[in-house]
Tab-separated table of C-alpha atoms in Angstrom:
chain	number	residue	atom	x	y	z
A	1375	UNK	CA	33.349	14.800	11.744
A	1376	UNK	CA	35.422	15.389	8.456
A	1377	UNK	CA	32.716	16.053	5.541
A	1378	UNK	CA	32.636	13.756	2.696
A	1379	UNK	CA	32.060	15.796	-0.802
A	1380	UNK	CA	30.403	12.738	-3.479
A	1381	UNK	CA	29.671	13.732	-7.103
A	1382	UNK	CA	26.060	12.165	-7.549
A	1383	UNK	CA	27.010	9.603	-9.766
A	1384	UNK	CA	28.796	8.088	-6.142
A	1385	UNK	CA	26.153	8.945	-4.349
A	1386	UNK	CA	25.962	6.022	-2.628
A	1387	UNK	CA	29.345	6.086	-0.955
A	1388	UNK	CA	29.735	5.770	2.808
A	1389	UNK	CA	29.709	8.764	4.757
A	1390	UNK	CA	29.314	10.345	8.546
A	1391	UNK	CA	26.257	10.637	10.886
A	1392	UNK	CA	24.751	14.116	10.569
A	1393	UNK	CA	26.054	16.238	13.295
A	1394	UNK	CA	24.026	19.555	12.900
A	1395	UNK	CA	20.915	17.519	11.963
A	1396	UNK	CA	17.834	18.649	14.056
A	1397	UNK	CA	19.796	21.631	16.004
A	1398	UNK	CA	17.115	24.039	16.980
A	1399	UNK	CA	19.969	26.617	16.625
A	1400	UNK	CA	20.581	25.677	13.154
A	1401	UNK	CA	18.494	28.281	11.250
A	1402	UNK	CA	18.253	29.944	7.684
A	1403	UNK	CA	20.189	32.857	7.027
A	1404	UNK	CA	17.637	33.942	4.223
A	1405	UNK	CA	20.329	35.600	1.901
A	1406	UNK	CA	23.143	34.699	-0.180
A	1407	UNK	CA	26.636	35.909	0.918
A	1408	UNK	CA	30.089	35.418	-0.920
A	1409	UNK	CA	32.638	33.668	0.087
A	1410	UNK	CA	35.990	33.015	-1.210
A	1411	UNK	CA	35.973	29.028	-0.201
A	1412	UNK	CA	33.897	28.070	-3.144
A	1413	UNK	CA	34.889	28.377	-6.628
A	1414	UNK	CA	33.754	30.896	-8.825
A	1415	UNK	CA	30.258	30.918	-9.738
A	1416	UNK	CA	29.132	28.242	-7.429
A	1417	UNK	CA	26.488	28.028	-5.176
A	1418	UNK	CA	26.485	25.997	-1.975
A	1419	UNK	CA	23.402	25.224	0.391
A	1420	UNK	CA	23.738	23.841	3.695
A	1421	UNK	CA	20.936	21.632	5.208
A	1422	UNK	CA	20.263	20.331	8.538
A	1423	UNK	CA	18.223	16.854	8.864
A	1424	UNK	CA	15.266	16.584	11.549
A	1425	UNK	CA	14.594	14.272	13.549
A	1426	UNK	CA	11.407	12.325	13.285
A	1427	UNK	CA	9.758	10.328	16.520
A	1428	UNK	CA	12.983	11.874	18.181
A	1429	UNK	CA	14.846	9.447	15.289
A	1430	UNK	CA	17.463	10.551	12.901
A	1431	UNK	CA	18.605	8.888	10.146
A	1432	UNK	CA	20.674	5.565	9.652
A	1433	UNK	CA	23.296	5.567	7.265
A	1434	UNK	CA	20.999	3.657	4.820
A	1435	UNK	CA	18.107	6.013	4.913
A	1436	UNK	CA	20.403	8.865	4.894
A	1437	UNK	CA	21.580	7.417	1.568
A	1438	UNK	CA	18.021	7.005	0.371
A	1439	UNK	CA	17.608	10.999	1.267
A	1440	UNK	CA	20.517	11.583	-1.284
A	1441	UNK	CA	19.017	9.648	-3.969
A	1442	UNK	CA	15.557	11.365	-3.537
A	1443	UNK	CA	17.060	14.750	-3.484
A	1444	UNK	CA	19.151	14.498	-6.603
A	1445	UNK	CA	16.433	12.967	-8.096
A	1446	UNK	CA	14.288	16.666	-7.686
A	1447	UNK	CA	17.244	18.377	-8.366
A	1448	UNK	CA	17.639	16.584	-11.686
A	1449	UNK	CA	14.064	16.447	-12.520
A	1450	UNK	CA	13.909	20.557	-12.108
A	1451	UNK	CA	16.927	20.231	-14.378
A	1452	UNK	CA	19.646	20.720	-12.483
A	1453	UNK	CA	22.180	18.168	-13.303
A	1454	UNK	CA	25.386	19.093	-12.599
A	1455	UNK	CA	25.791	19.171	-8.611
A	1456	UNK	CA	27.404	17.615	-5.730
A	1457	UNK	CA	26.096	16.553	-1.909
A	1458	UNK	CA	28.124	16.202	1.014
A	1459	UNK	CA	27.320	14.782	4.334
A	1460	UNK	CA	29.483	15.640	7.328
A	1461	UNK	CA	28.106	18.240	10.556
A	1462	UNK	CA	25.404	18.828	7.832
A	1463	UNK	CA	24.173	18.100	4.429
A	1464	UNK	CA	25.514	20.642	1.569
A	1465	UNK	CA	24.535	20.556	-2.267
A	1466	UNK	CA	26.932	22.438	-4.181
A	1467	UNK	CA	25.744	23.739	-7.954
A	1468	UNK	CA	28.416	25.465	-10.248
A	1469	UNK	CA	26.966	28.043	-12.381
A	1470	UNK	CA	23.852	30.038	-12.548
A	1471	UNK	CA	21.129	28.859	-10.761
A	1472	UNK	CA	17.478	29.893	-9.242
A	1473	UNK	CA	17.736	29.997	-5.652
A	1474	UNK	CA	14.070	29.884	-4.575
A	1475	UNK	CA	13.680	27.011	-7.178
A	1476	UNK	CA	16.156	24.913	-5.102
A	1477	UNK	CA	14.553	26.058	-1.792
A	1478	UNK	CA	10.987	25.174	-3.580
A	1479	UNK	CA	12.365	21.703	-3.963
A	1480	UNK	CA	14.297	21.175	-0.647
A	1481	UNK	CA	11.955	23.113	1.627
A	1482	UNK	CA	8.976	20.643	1.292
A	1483	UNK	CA	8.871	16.938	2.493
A	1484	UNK	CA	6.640	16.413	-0.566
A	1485	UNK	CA	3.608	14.636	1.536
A	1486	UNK	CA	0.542	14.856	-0.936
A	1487	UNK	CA	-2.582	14.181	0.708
A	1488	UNK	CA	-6.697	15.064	-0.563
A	1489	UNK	CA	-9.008	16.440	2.331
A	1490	UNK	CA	-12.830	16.904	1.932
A	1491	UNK	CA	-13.669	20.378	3.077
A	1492	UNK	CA	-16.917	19.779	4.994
A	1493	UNK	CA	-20.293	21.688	3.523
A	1494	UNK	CA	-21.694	22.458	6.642
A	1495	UNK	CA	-18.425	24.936	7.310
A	1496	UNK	CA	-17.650	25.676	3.642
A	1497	UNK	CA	-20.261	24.966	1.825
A	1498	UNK	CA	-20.446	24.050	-1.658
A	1499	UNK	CA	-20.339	25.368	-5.095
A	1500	UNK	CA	-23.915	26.086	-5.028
A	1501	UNK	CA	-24.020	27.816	-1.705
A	1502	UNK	CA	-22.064	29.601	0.665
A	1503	UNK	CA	-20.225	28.294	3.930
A	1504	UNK	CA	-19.856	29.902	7.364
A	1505	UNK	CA	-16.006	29.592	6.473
A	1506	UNK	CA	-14.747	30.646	3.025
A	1507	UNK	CA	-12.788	27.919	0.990
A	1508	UNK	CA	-9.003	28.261	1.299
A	1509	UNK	CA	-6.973	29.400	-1.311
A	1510	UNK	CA	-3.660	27.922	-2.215
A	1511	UNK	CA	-0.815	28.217	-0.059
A	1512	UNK	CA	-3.665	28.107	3.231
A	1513	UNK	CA	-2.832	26.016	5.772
A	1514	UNK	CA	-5.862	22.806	6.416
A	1515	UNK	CA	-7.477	22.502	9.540
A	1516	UNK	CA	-5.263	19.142	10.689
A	1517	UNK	CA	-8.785	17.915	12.217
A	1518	UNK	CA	-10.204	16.774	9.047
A	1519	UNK	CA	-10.259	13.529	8.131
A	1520	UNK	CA	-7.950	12.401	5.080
A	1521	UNK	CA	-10.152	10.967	2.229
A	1522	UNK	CA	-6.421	10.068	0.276
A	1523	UNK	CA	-3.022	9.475	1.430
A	1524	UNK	CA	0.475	10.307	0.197
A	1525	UNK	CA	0.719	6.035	0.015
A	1526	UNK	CA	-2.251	6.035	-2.391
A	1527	UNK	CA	-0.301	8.235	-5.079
A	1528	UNK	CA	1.370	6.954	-8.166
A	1529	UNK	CA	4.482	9.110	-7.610
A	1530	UNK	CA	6.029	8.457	-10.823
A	1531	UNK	CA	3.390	8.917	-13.247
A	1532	UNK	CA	2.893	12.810	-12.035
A	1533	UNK	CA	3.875	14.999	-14.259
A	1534	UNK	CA	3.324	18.515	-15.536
A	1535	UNK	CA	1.591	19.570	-18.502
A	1536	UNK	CA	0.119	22.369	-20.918
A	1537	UNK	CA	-3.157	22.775	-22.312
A	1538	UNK	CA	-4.212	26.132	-24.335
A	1539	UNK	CA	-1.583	28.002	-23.000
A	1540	UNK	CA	-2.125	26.966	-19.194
A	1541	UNK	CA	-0.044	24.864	-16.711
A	1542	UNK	CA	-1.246	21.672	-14.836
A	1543	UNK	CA	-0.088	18.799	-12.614
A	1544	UNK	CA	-1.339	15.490	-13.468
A	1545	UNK	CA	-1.464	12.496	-11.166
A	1546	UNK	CA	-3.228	8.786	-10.652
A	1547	UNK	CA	-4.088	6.861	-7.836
A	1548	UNK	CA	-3.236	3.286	-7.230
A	1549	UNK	CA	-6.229	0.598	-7.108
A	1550	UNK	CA	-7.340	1.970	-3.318
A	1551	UNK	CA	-7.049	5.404	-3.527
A	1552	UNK	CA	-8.951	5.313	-7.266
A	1553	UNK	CA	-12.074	3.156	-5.104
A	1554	UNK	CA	-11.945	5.725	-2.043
A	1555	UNK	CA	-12.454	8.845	-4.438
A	1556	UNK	CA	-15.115	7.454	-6.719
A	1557	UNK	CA	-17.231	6.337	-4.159
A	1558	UNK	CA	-16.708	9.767	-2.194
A	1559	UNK	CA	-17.282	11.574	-5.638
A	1560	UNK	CA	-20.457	10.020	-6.145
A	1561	UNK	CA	-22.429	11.155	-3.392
A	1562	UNK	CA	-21.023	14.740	-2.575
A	1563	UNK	CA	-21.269	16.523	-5.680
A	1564	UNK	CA	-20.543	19.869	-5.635
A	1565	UNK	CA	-18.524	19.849	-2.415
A	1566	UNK	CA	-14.831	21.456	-2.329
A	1567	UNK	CA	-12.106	18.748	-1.441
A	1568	UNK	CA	-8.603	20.214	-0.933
A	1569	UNK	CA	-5.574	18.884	-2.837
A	1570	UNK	CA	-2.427	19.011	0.215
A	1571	UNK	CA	0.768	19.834	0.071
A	1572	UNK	CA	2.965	19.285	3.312
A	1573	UNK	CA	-0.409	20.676	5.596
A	1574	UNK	CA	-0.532	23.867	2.668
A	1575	UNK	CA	-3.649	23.575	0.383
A	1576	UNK	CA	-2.498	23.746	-3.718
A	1577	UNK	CA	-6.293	23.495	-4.799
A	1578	UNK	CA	-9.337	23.568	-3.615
A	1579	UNK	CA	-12.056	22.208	-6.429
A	1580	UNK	CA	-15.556	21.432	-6.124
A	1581	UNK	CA	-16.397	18.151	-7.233
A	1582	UNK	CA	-18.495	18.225	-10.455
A	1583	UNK	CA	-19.750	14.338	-10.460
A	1584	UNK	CA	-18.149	10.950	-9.590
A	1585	UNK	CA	-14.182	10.394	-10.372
A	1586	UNK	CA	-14.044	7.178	-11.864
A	1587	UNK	CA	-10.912	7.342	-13.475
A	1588	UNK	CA	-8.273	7.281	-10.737
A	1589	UNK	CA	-6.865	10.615	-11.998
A	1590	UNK	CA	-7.184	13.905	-11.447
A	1591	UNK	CA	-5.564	17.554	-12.551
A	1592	UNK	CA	-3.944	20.207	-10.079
A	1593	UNK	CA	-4.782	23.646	-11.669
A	1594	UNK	CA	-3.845	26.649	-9.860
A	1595	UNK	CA	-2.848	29.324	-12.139
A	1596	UNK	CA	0.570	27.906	-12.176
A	1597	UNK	CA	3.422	28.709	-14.780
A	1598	UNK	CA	5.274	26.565	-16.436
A	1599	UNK	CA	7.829	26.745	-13.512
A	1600	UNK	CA	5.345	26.417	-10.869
A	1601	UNK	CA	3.848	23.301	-12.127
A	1602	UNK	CA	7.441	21.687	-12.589
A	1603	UNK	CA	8.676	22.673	-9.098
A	1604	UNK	CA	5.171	20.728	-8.013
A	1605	UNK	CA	5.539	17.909	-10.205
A	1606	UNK	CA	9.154	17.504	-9.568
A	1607	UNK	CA	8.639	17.483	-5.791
A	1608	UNK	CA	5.393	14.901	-6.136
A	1609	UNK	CA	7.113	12.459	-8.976
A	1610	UNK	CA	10.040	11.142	-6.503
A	1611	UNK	CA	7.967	10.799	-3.416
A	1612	UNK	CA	8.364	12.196	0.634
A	1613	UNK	CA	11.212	12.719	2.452
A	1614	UNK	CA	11.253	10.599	5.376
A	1615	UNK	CA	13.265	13.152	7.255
A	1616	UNK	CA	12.537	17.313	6.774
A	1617	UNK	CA	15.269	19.122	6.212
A	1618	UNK	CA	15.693	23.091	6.889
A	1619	UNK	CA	18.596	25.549	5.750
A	1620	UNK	CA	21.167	26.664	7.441
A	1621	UNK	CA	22.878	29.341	5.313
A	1622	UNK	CA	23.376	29.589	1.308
A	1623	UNK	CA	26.647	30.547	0.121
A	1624	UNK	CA	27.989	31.800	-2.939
A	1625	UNK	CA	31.483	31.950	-4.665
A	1626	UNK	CA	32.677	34.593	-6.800
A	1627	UNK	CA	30.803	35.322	-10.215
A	1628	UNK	CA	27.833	33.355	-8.679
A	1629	UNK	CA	24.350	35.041	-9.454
């Protein structure tokens, strides 16, 4: 199938089934080489789409997919680029740009979930576990039970933010999720819960006395681009199909 190249602005334009989408061959390169089909100093990364429950993408979720990802793209500040969908999905960005950045944003589905870390494995601030509490980037045991969904986040009021020279992500709860973690809260007290990213812990804190507010802070040591990556990623919501690179491609001049 003949690729179709849309500015974002058109993103919405009709376009081919994914051909590549889900191809166990398809697989990273992990390196940027040159080559003379792009123009100078532009960057090009190529995608493929997998399938989930054996299901790939209509036409109108694949458009949805677009909308999400230039939505990241554009809230890491990157606002000048276009997508293509054809054999597979490409983003081209002309002029300098962080690689990992767009890999940070593109490489996870963005499924936020909270997981109580049981105290009789790992304890709780006051006394030791059997198991030590994971540390961010950890996978979680998929056995434990979810206290809060991805559904029960408030994408679009995350957001990151400094305080005395440190870097957090802040996020709310709608009416449900704000009822399931105050009345958790209130009766484990000094227990860890884990705050999930795609199945990869970002915090672990110990709770310090009943949540009320429906809020809460992701602290991790973060920098200011750490906590925007997060943030941006969180703000727009999942992707309802993963996506893995293929290759990433650079023109000449390109850093």
């Amino acid at each position: 199938l003949a690729a179709v190249l849309v500015a974002f602005a058109i993103v919405a334009a009709v376009f081919g089934p994914f051909g590549l989408r889900g191809s166990p061959a398809a697989q990273a390169t992990g390196s940027q080489g040159a080559t003379g089909s792009l123009p100078p100093g532009t960057t090009e990364f190529t995608y493929a789409v997998d399938p989930v429950a054996g299901k790939l993408p209509t036409k109108a979720e694949a458009v949805q997919m677009f909308d999400l990802i230039g939505q990241r793209l554009r809230a890491a500040g990157i606002g000048n680029f276009e997508m293509g969908a054809g054999d597979a999905l490409t983003i081209r960005i002309p002029g300098p740009v962080d690689v990992a950045a767009v890999r940070y944003l593109l490489g996870h589905p963005g499924v936020f979930e909270i997981v109580p870390l049981p105290p009789s494995v790992y304890g709780t601030s006051v006394a030791a576990g059997s198991k030590t509490v994971p540390v961010a980037g950890d996978a979680v045991d998929p056995s434990l039970p979810l206290l809060i969904a991805d559904k029960n986040l408030l994408h679009d009021q995350v957001k990151a933010e400094s305080t005395t020279g440190s870097w957090d992500v802040l996020f709310s709860l709608d009416a449900e999720g704000t009822a399931e973690l105050a009345s958790f809260s209130a009766v484990h007290v000094n227990e860890y819960i884990a705050v999930v990213l795609d199945g990869k812990v970002v915090s672990a804190p110990s709770i310090f006395g009943p949540i009320t507010g429906g809020s809460g802070r992701i602290s991790g040591d973060f920098t200011a681009s750490d906590a925007m990556l997060l943030a941006a990623v969180l703000r727009n919501g999942p992707l309802a199909f993963p996506i893995h690179e293929i290759s990433a491609s650079n023109g000449p001049g390109s850093t």
